[in-house]
Amino acid sequence: MTVLGAVSLPQLPPERLRDLARVADDAGLEELWLWEDCFWGSGVATAAAVLGWTGRLRVGVGLLPVPLRNVALAAMEIAALHRLFPGRATIGVGHGVQDWMAQVGAKADSPVTLLREHLAALRALLAGEEVTVDGRYVHLDKVKLDWPPRTPPPIVAGATGPRTLRLCGEAADGTILTAGTAPDDVREACRLVDEGRAAAGRTGPHQMIVYLLTATGQGAEERLAAQLRREGRDRTAGIAGDARTVADAVRRWADAGATTVVLEPTGDEPDPEGFVRFAAGQVRPLLG
């Protein structure tokens, strides 16, 4: 069964997040996804707060930019979340937006090399191993977490280009695809991920988490079209309409290979709490 989630956009002021999280929990939403976009706010701090405010809601962060985070620190924070809230957090990592990484002095000459080294070290640290590595970017000397997760969590990474998609197949347990990834693009991403999995001899499950730009309610078509124009995307990159229209779209993305579809509101969504209720209370029941 396809997992359905919704995004809390980082444009939402942090002080409004508690009410949104509680609405999501009460409405029965499966997953609420957060972003660590520069310079809106921390993905880890907001994830911990949402997990603490709610009882059953699962929380995703898509994603933590690895140039901003030493892998030991990332492992410490991810491990803490998994020990505090077992089974309720999915923390993705990835390149980050390169302009932002340059703006803070953290841009890597080879983002793929950095992500490859980060993923390998992160997996080992979260498995409770002692890690010594002297890579191009990742340098650890006998580092071992005192409080690793009781069960090593799946490692999830974001990707767009072919090299990173293959890397996700080789070194991650799940892939996050951005909004604007049309069904045919999801199929191609799955193919590239599978190439990476085959090259690495990996046979376990692999999550495909896809954001779906979604608008509903008054002015939905206009809001969606305006955002797609601003971002240079075509109309197939999002969906606008009532619950049945959105549920049909979720099925199309799932048929293309998405295991989790995360409804992403437009940046000018007038009612974030209502959007979450819509996803959980109207769209989810139509998916079976």
mmCIF file of C-alpha atoms in Angstrom:
data_model
loop_
_atom_site.group_PDB
_atom_site.id
_atom_site.type_symbol
_atom_site.label_atom_id
_atom_site.label_comp_id
_atom_site.label_asym_id
_atom_site.label_seq_id
_atom_site.Cartn_x
_atom_site.Cartn_y
_atom_site.Cartn_z
ATOM 1 C CA MET A 1 0.000 0.000 0.000
ATOM 2 C CA THR A 2 1.256 3.467 -0.883
ATOM 3 C CA VAL A 3 2.119 5.632 2.104
ATOM 4 C CA LEU A 4 0.586 9.109 1.950
ATOM 5 C CA GLY A 5 2.243 12.097 3.562
ATOM 6 C CA ALA A 6 2.092 15.880 3.452
ATOM 7 C CA VAL A 7 4.699 18.629 3.625
ATOM 8 C CA SER A 8 4.883 21.397 6.171
ATOM 9 C CA LEU A 9 6.641 24.029 4.090
ATOM 10 C CA PRO A 10 9.548 25.826 5.772
ATOM 11 C CA GLN A 11 7.859 29.152 4.989
ATOM 12 C CA LEU A 12 5.479 28.359 7.866
ATOM 13 C CA PRO A 13 6.696 30.247 10.954
ATOM 14 C CA PRO A 14 8.126 27.800 13.525
ATOM 15 C CA GLU A 15 5.653 28.939 16.170
ATOM 16 C CA ARG A 16 2.787 27.634 13.996
ATOM 17 C CA LEU A 17 4.255 24.163 13.645
ATOM 18 C CA ARG A 18 2.839 22.757 16.891
ATOM 19 C CA ASP A 19 -0.758 23.369 15.860
ATOM 20 C CA LEU A 20 -0.135 21.926 12.393
ATOM 21 C CA ALA A 21 1.547 18.832 13.854
ATOM 22 C CA ARG A 22 -1.318 18.198 16.238
ATOM 23 C CA VAL A 23 -3.846 18.596 13.445
ATOM 24 C CA ALA A 24 -1.879 16.057 11.390
ATOM 25 C CA ASP A 25 -1.726 13.624 14.319
ATOM 26 C CA ASP A 26 -5.418 13.968 15.152
ATOM 27 C CA ALA A 27 -6.440 13.658 11.494
ATOM 28 C CA GLY A 28 -4.575 10.372 11.093
ATOM 29 C CA LEU A 29 -1.982 11.565 8.592
ATOM 30 C CA GLU A 30 0.659 8.880 8.122
ATOM 31 C CA GLU A 31 3.690 11.120 7.645
ATOM 32 C CA LEU A 32 4.490 14.819 7.962
ATOM 33 C CA TRP A 33 7.573 15.903 6.033
ATOM 34 C CA LEU A 34 9.823 18.837 6.908
ATOM 35 C CA TRP A 35 12.657 20.493 4.998
ATOM 36 C CA GLU A 36 15.990 21.924 6.025
ATOM 37 C CA ASP A 37 16.123 24.693 3.428
ATOM 38 C CA CYS A 38 18.506 27.619 3.845
ATOM 39 C CA PHE A 39 17.765 29.722 5.738
ATOM 40 C CA TRP A 40 14.340 28.818 6.986
ATOM 41 C CA GLY A 41 15.139 26.549 9.924
ATOM 42 C CA SER A 42 16.689 23.365 11.238
ATOM 43 C CA GLY A 43 15.266 20.049 10.104
ATOM 44 C CA VAL A 44 16.419 18.217 13.222
ATOM 45 C CA ALA A 45 15.077 20.748 15.730
ATOM 46 C CA THR A 46 11.678 20.886 14.052
ATOM 47 C CA ALA A 47 11.502 17.093 13.663
ATOM 48 C CA ALA A 48 12.242 16.575 17.356
ATOM 49 C CA ALA A 49 9.603 19.114 18.310
ATOM 50 C CA VAL A 50 6.934 17.550 16.077
ATOM 51 C CA LEU A 51 7.723 14.066 17.370
ATOM 52 C CA GLY A 52 7.459 15.305 20.937
ATOM 53 C CA TRP A 53 4.170 17.101 20.332
ATOM 54 C CA THR A 54 2.507 14.074 18.707
ATOM 55 C CA GLY A 55 1.833 10.468 19.633
ATOM 56 C CA ARG A 56 1.755 8.386 16.472
ATOM 57 C CA LEU A 57 2.634 10.655 13.537
ATOM 58 C CA ARG A 58 5.742 9.662 11.585
ATOM 59 C CA VAL A 59 8.046 12.525 10.627
ATOM 60 C CA GLY A 60 10.379 12.827 7.663
ATOM 61 C CA VAL A 61 13.109 15.343 6.928
ATOM 62 C CA GLY A 62 13.902 15.631 3.273
ATOM 63 C CA LEU A 63 16.681 16.488 3.530
ATOM 64 C CA LEU A 64 19.752 17.417 5.604
ATOM 65 C CA PRO A 65 22.411 18.954 3.288
ATOM 66 C CA VAL A 66 25.592 16.981 3.929
ATOM 67 C CA PRO A 67 27.971 19.909 3.228
ATOM 68 C CA LEU A 68 26.482 21.661 6.270
ATOM 69 C CA ARG A 69 26.852 18.705 8.635
ATOM 70 C CA ASN A 70 29.841 16.741 9.839
ATOM 71 C CA VAL A 71 28.813 13.117 9.490
ATOM 72 C CA ALA A 72 29.523 12.386 13.166
ATOM 73 C CA LEU A 73 27.141 15.168 14.217
ATOM 74 C CA ALA A 74 24.512 13.991 11.731
ATOM 75 C CA ALA A 75 24.790 10.454 13.106
ATOM 76 C CA MET A 76 24.505 11.687 16.710
ATOM 77 C CA GLU A 77 21.335 13.651 15.942
ATOM 78 C CA ILE A 78 19.717 10.912 13.857
ATOM 79 C CA ALA A 79 20.548 8.308 16.505
ATOM 80 C CA ALA A 80 19.026 10.484 19.240
ATOM 81 C CA LEU A 81 15.777 10.855 17.304
ATOM 82 C CA HIS A 82 15.539 7.113 16.741
ATOM 83 C CA ARG A 83 16.187 6.295 20.388
ATOM 84 C CA LEU A 84 13.719 8.918 21.611
ATOM 85 C CA PHE A 85 11.013 8.092 19.055
ATOM 86 C CA PRO A 86 11.639 4.552 17.730
ATOM 87 C CA GLY A 87 10.223 3.866 14.297
ATOM 88 C CA ARG A 88 8.785 7.345 13.799
ATOM 89 C CA ALA A 89 11.517 9.267 11.977
ATOM 90 C CA THR A 90 12.904 9.163 8.435
ATOM 91 C CA ILE A 91 15.854 11.515 8.022
ATOM 92 C CA GLY A 92 17.116 11.983 4.492
ATOM 93 C CA VAL A 93 20.464 13.434 3.457
ATOM 94 C CA GLY A 94 21.629 14.924 0.191
ATOM 95 C CA HIS A 95 23.680 17.477 -1.718
ATOM 96 C CA GLY A 96 21.696 20.550 -0.734
ATOM 97 C CA VAL A 97 21.135 23.451 -3.114
ATOM 98 C CA GLN A 98 24.560 24.305 -4.484
ATOM 99 C CA ASP A 99 24.045 28.075 -4.498
ATOM 100 C CA TRP A 100 23.164 27.925 -0.802
ATOM 101 C CA MET A 101 26.134 25.699 -0.034
ATOM 102 C CA ALA A 102 28.409 28.237 -1.739
ATOM 103 C CA GLN A 103 26.729 31.062 0.176
ATOM 104 C CA VAL A 104 27.756 29.508 3.514
ATOM 105 C CA GLY A 105 31.226 28.483 2.334
ATOM 106 C CA ALA A 106 30.457 24.749 2.312
ATOM 107 C CA LYS A 107 30.153 23.892 -1.377
ATOM 108 C CA ALA A 108 32.079 20.750 -2.347
ATOM 109 C CA ASP A 109 33.973 20.453 -5.610
ATOM 110 C CA SER A 110 32.536 16.949 -6.001
ATOM 111 C CA PRO A 111 29.111 16.679 -4.353
ATOM 112 C CA VAL A 112 28.733 13.044 -5.424
ATOM 113 C CA THR A 113 32.028 12.069 -3.777
ATOM 114 C CA LEU A 114 31.024 13.862 -0.591
ATOM 115 C CA LEU A 115 27.628 12.160 -0.495
ATOM 116 C CA ARG A 116 29.165 8.739 -1.174
ATOM 117 C CA GLU A 117 31.637 9.142 1.702
ATOM 118 C CA HIS A 118 28.951 10.570 4.002
ATOM 119 C CA LEU A 119 26.517 7.718 3.320
ATOM 120 C CA ALA A 120 29.113 5.033 3.994
ATOM 121 C CA ALA A 121 30.231 6.600 7.254
ATOM 122 C CA LEU A 122 26.681 7.385 8.368
ATOM 123 C CA ARG A 123 25.550 3.799 7.825
ATOM 124 C CA ALA A 124 28.472 2.417 9.811
ATOM 125 C CA LEU A 125 28.042 4.880 12.686
ATOM 126 C CA LEU A 126 24.299 4.222 12.972
ATOM 127 C CA ALA A 127 25.069 0.495 13.044
ATOM 128 C CA GLY A 128 27.211 1.080 16.147
ATOM 129 C CA GLU A 129 30.534 0.509 14.427
ATOM 130 C CA GLU A 130 33.800 2.272 15.183
ATOM 131 C CA VAL A 131 34.739 4.227 12.085
ATOM 132 C CA THR A 132 38.143 5.389 10.915
ATOM 133 C CA VAL A 133 38.224 6.896 7.449
ATOM 134 C CA ASP A 134 40.406 9.422 5.642
ATOM 135 C CA GLY A 135 38.485 10.303 2.506
ATOM 136 C CA ARG A 136 38.455 13.327 0.295
ATOM 137 C CA TYR A 137 35.841 14.984 2.507
ATOM 138 C CA VAL A 138 35.031 12.687 5.423
ATOM 139 C CA HIS A 139 37.730 12.256 8.065
ATOM 140 C CA LEU A 140 37.021 10.205 11.206
ATOM 141 C CA ASP A 141 39.476 8.740 13.704
ATOM 142 C CA LYS A 142 38.049 5.896 15.797
ATOM 143 C CA VAL A 143 34.613 7.483 16.048
ATOM 144 C CA LYS A 144 31.857 5.395 17.612
ATOM 145 C CA LEU A 145 28.459 6.476 18.917
ATOM 146 C CA ASP A 146 27.823 5.811 22.593
ATOM 147 C CA TRP A 147 24.082 5.727 21.939
ATOM 148 C CA PRO A 148 23.471 4.269 18.466
ATOM 149 C CA PRO A 149 19.911 3.356 17.514
ATOM 150 C CA ARG A 150 18.805 0.026 18.956
ATOM 151 C CA THR A 151 17.981 -1.022 15.396
ATOM 152 C CA PRO A 152 19.934 0.630 12.562
ATOM 153 C CA PRO A 153 17.456 2.792 10.618
ATOM 154 C CA PRO A 154 17.134 2.847 6.829
ATOM 155 C CA ILE A 155 19.477 5.340 5.169
ATOM 156 C CA VAL A 156 17.581 7.658 2.790
ATOM 157 C CA ALA A 157 19.074 10.145 0.323
ATOM 158 C CA GLY A 158 17.722 12.756 -2.058
ATOM 159 C CA ALA A 159 18.628 12.712 -5.733
ATOM 160 C CA THR A 160 17.892 14.279 -9.099
ATOM 161 C CA GLY A 161 20.723 13.540 -11.537
ATOM 162 C CA PRO A 162 21.654 10.100 -12.908
ATOM 163 C CA ARG A 163 24.915 9.749 -10.953
ATOM 164 C CA THR A 164 23.261 10.499 -7.637
ATOM 165 C CA LEU A 165 20.291 8.241 -8.403
ATOM 166 C CA ARG A 166 22.667 5.348 -9.088
ATOM 167 C CA LEU A 167 24.520 6.209 -5.877
ATOM 168 C CA CYS A 168 21.239 6.027 -3.952
ATOM 169 C CA GLY A 169 20.786 2.510 -5.271
ATOM 170 C CA GLU A 170 24.333 1.564 -4.304
ATOM 171 C CA ALA A 171 24.539 3.137 -0.856
ATOM 172 C CA ALA A 172 21.059 4.062 0.446
ATOM 173 C CA ASP A 173 17.875 2.228 1.409
ATOM 174 C CA GLY A 174 15.588 4.862 -0.040
ATOM 175 C CA THR A 175 15.493 7.755 -2.477
ATOM 176 C CA ILE A 176 13.691 11.094 -2.176
ATOM 177 C CA LEU A 177 12.551 12.700 -5.444
ATOM 178 C CA THR A 178 11.592 16.361 -5.594
ATOM 179 C CA ALA A 179 8.250 17.786 -6.626
ATOM 180 C CA GLY A 180 8.165 18.166 -10.371
ATOM 181 C CA THR A 181 9.151 14.534 -10.913
ATOM 182 C CA ALA A 182 6.437 13.373 -13.318
ATOM 183 C CA PRO A 183 5.437 9.679 -13.475
ATOM 184 C CA ASP A 184 7.698 8.966 -16.448
ATOM 185 C CA ASP A 185 10.568 10.601 -14.550
ATOM 186 C CA VAL A 186 9.802 8.397 -11.540
ATOM 187 C CA ARG A 187 10.090 5.333 -13.762
ATOM 188 C CA GLU A 188 13.446 6.513 -15.082
ATOM 189 C CA ALA A 189 14.636 7.257 -11.542
ATOM 190 C CA CYS A 190 13.649 3.746 -10.465
ATOM 191 C CA ARG A 191 15.608 2.326 -13.391
ATOM 192 C CA LEU A 192 18.730 4.240 -12.416
ATOM 193 C CA VAL A 193 18.372 3.320 -8.752
ATOM 194 C CA ASP A 194 18.004 -0.322 -9.763
ATOM 195 C CA GLU A 195 21.203 -0.063 -11.804
ATOM 196 C CA GLY A 196 23.003 1.103 -8.679
ATOM 197 C CA ARG A 197 21.463 -1.635 -6.572
ATOM 198 C CA ALA A 198 22.502 -4.292 -9.080
ATOM 199 C CA ALA A 199 26.059 -2.940 -9.254
ATOM 200 C CA ALA A 200 26.336 -3.112 -5.468
ATOM 201 C CA GLY A 201 24.601 -6.486 -5.180
ATOM 202 C CA ARG A 202 21.854 -5.008 -3.001
ATOM 203 C CA THR A 203 18.585 -6.943 -2.831
ATOM 204 C CA GLY A 204 16.716 -5.483 0.160
ATOM 205 C CA PRO A 205 13.730 -3.133 -0.039
ATOM 206 C CA HIS A 206 14.243 0.368 -1.343
ATOM 207 C CA GLN A 207 11.819 3.211 -0.648
ATOM 208 C CA MET A 208 10.943 5.663 -3.420
ATOM 209 C CA ILE A 209 9.613 8.823 -1.759
ATOM 210 C CA VAL A 210 8.181 11.375 -4.175
ATOM 211 C CA TYR A 211 6.856 14.873 -3.495
ATOM 212 C CA LEU A 212 3.737 15.759 -5.491
ATOM 213 C CA LEU A 213 2.943 19.465 -5.845
ATOM 214 C CA THR A 214 -0.746 19.682 -4.985
ATOM 215 C CA ALA A 215 -3.387 22.407 -4.848
ATOM 216 C CA THR A 216 -6.984 22.098 -3.760
ATOM 217 C CA GLY A 217 -9.844 24.369 -2.835
ATOM 218 C CA GLN A 218 -10.612 27.826 -4.145
ATOM 219 C CA GLY A 219 -8.190 29.034 -6.814
ATOM 220 C CA ALA A 220 -6.329 25.698 -6.897
ATOM 221 C CA GLU A 221 -5.723 25.646 -10.661
ATOM 222 C CA GLU A 222 -4.455 29.217 -10.674
ATOM 223 C CA ARG A 223 -2.145 28.706 -7.684
ATOM 224 C CA LEU A 224 -0.677 25.527 -9.159
ATOM 225 C CA ALA A 225 -0.189 27.036 -12.621
ATOM 226 C CA ALA A 226 1.491 30.124 -11.181
ATOM 227 C CA GLN A 227 3.965 28.087 -9.157
ATOM 228 C CA LEU A 228 4.754 25.788 -12.062
ATOM 229 C CA ARG A 229 5.432 28.825 -14.261
ATOM 230 C CA ARG A 230 7.729 30.368 -11.652
ATOM 231 C CA GLU A 231 9.684 27.126 -11.414
ATOM 232 C CA GLY A 232 9.782 26.458 -15.153
ATOM 233 C CA ARG A 233 7.866 23.196 -14.915
ATOM 234 C CA ASP A 234 5.129 21.889 -17.188
ATOM 235 C CA ARG A 235 1.586 21.098 -16.103
ATOM 236 C CA THR A 236 2.273 17.353 -15.672
ATOM 237 C CA ALA A 237 4.494 18.161 -12.688
ATOM 238 C CA GLY A 238 1.607 18.786 -10.288
ATOM 239 C CA ILE A 239 -2.072 18.232 -9.613
ATOM 240 C CA ALA A 240 -4.984 20.504 -8.744
ATOM 241 C CA GLY A 241 -8.491 19.466 -7.811
ATOM 242 C CA ASP A 242 -10.692 17.687 -5.328
ATOM 243 C CA ALA A 243 -9.849 14.609 -3.286
ATOM 244 C CA ARG A 244 -10.721 12.130 -6.024
ATOM 245 C CA THR A 245 -8.588 13.981 -8.568
ATOM 246 C CA VAL A 246 -5.647 14.017 -6.166
ATOM 247 C CA ALA A 247 -6.133 10.352 -5.195
ATOM 248 C CA ASP A 248 -6.113 9.374 -8.883
ATOM 249 C CA ALA A 249 -2.845 11.281 -9.289
ATOM 250 C CA VAL A 250 -1.325 9.542 -6.259
ATOM 251 C CA ARG A 251 -2.161 6.204 -7.905
ATOM 252 C CA ARG A 252 -0.409 7.286 -11.120
ATOM 253 C CA TRP A 253 2.737 8.198 -9.219
ATOM 254 C CA ALA A 254 2.522 4.944 -7.230
ATOM 255 C CA ASP A 255 2.087 2.918 -10.414
ATOM 256 C CA ALA A 256 5.269 4.584 -11.694
ATOM 257 C CA GLY A 257 7.203 3.293 -8.684
ATOM 258 C CA ALA A 258 6.608 5.647 -5.744
ATOM 259 C CA THR A 259 6.233 3.797 -2.456
ATOM 260 C CA THR A 260 5.486 7.045 -0.567
ATOM 261 C CA VAL A 261 3.735 10.035 -2.110
ATOM 262 C CA VAL A 262 4.063 13.272 -0.134
ATOM 263 C CA LEU A 263 1.569 15.980 -1.049
ATOM 264 C CA GLU A 264 3.373 19.322 -1.217
ATOM 265 C CA PRO A 265 1.178 22.440 -1.003
ATOM 266 C CA THR A 266 1.907 25.466 -3.112
ATOM 267 C CA GLY A 267 3.975 28.141 -1.451
ATOM 268 C CA ASP A 268 0.894 30.353 -1.155
ATOM 269 C CA GLU A 269 -1.376 27.657 0.340
ATOM 270 C CA PRO A 270 -3.878 29.704 2.370
ATOM 271 C CA ASP A 271 -4.743 27.002 4.912
ATOM 272 C CA PRO A 272 -1.870 24.639 5.857
ATOM 273 C CA GLU A 273 -3.925 22.922 8.571
ATOM 274 C CA GLY A 274 -6.794 22.439 6.140
ATOM 275 C CA PHE A 275 -4.387 20.963 3.588
ATOM 276 C CA VAL A 276 -3.257 18.357 6.124
ATOM 277 C CA ARG A 277 -6.882 17.515 6.988
ATOM 278 C CA PHE A 278 -7.628 17.208 3.269
ATOM 279 C CA ALA A 279 -4.757 14.754 2.740
ATOM 280 C CA ALA A 280 -5.593 12.593 5.740
ATOM 281 C CA GLY A 281 -9.358 12.798 5.835
ATOM 282 C CA GLN A 282 -10.327 12.982 2.163
ATOM 283 C CA VAL A 283 -7.519 11.648 -0.034
ATOM 284 C CA ARG A 284 -6.251 8.780 2.146
ATOM 285 C CA PRO A 285 -9.647 6.961 2.364
ATOM 286 C CA LEU A 286 -9.880 6.906 -1.430
ATOM 287 C CA LEU A 287 -6.570 5.053 -1.734
ATOM 288 C CA GLY A 288 -7.813 1.935 0.045
#
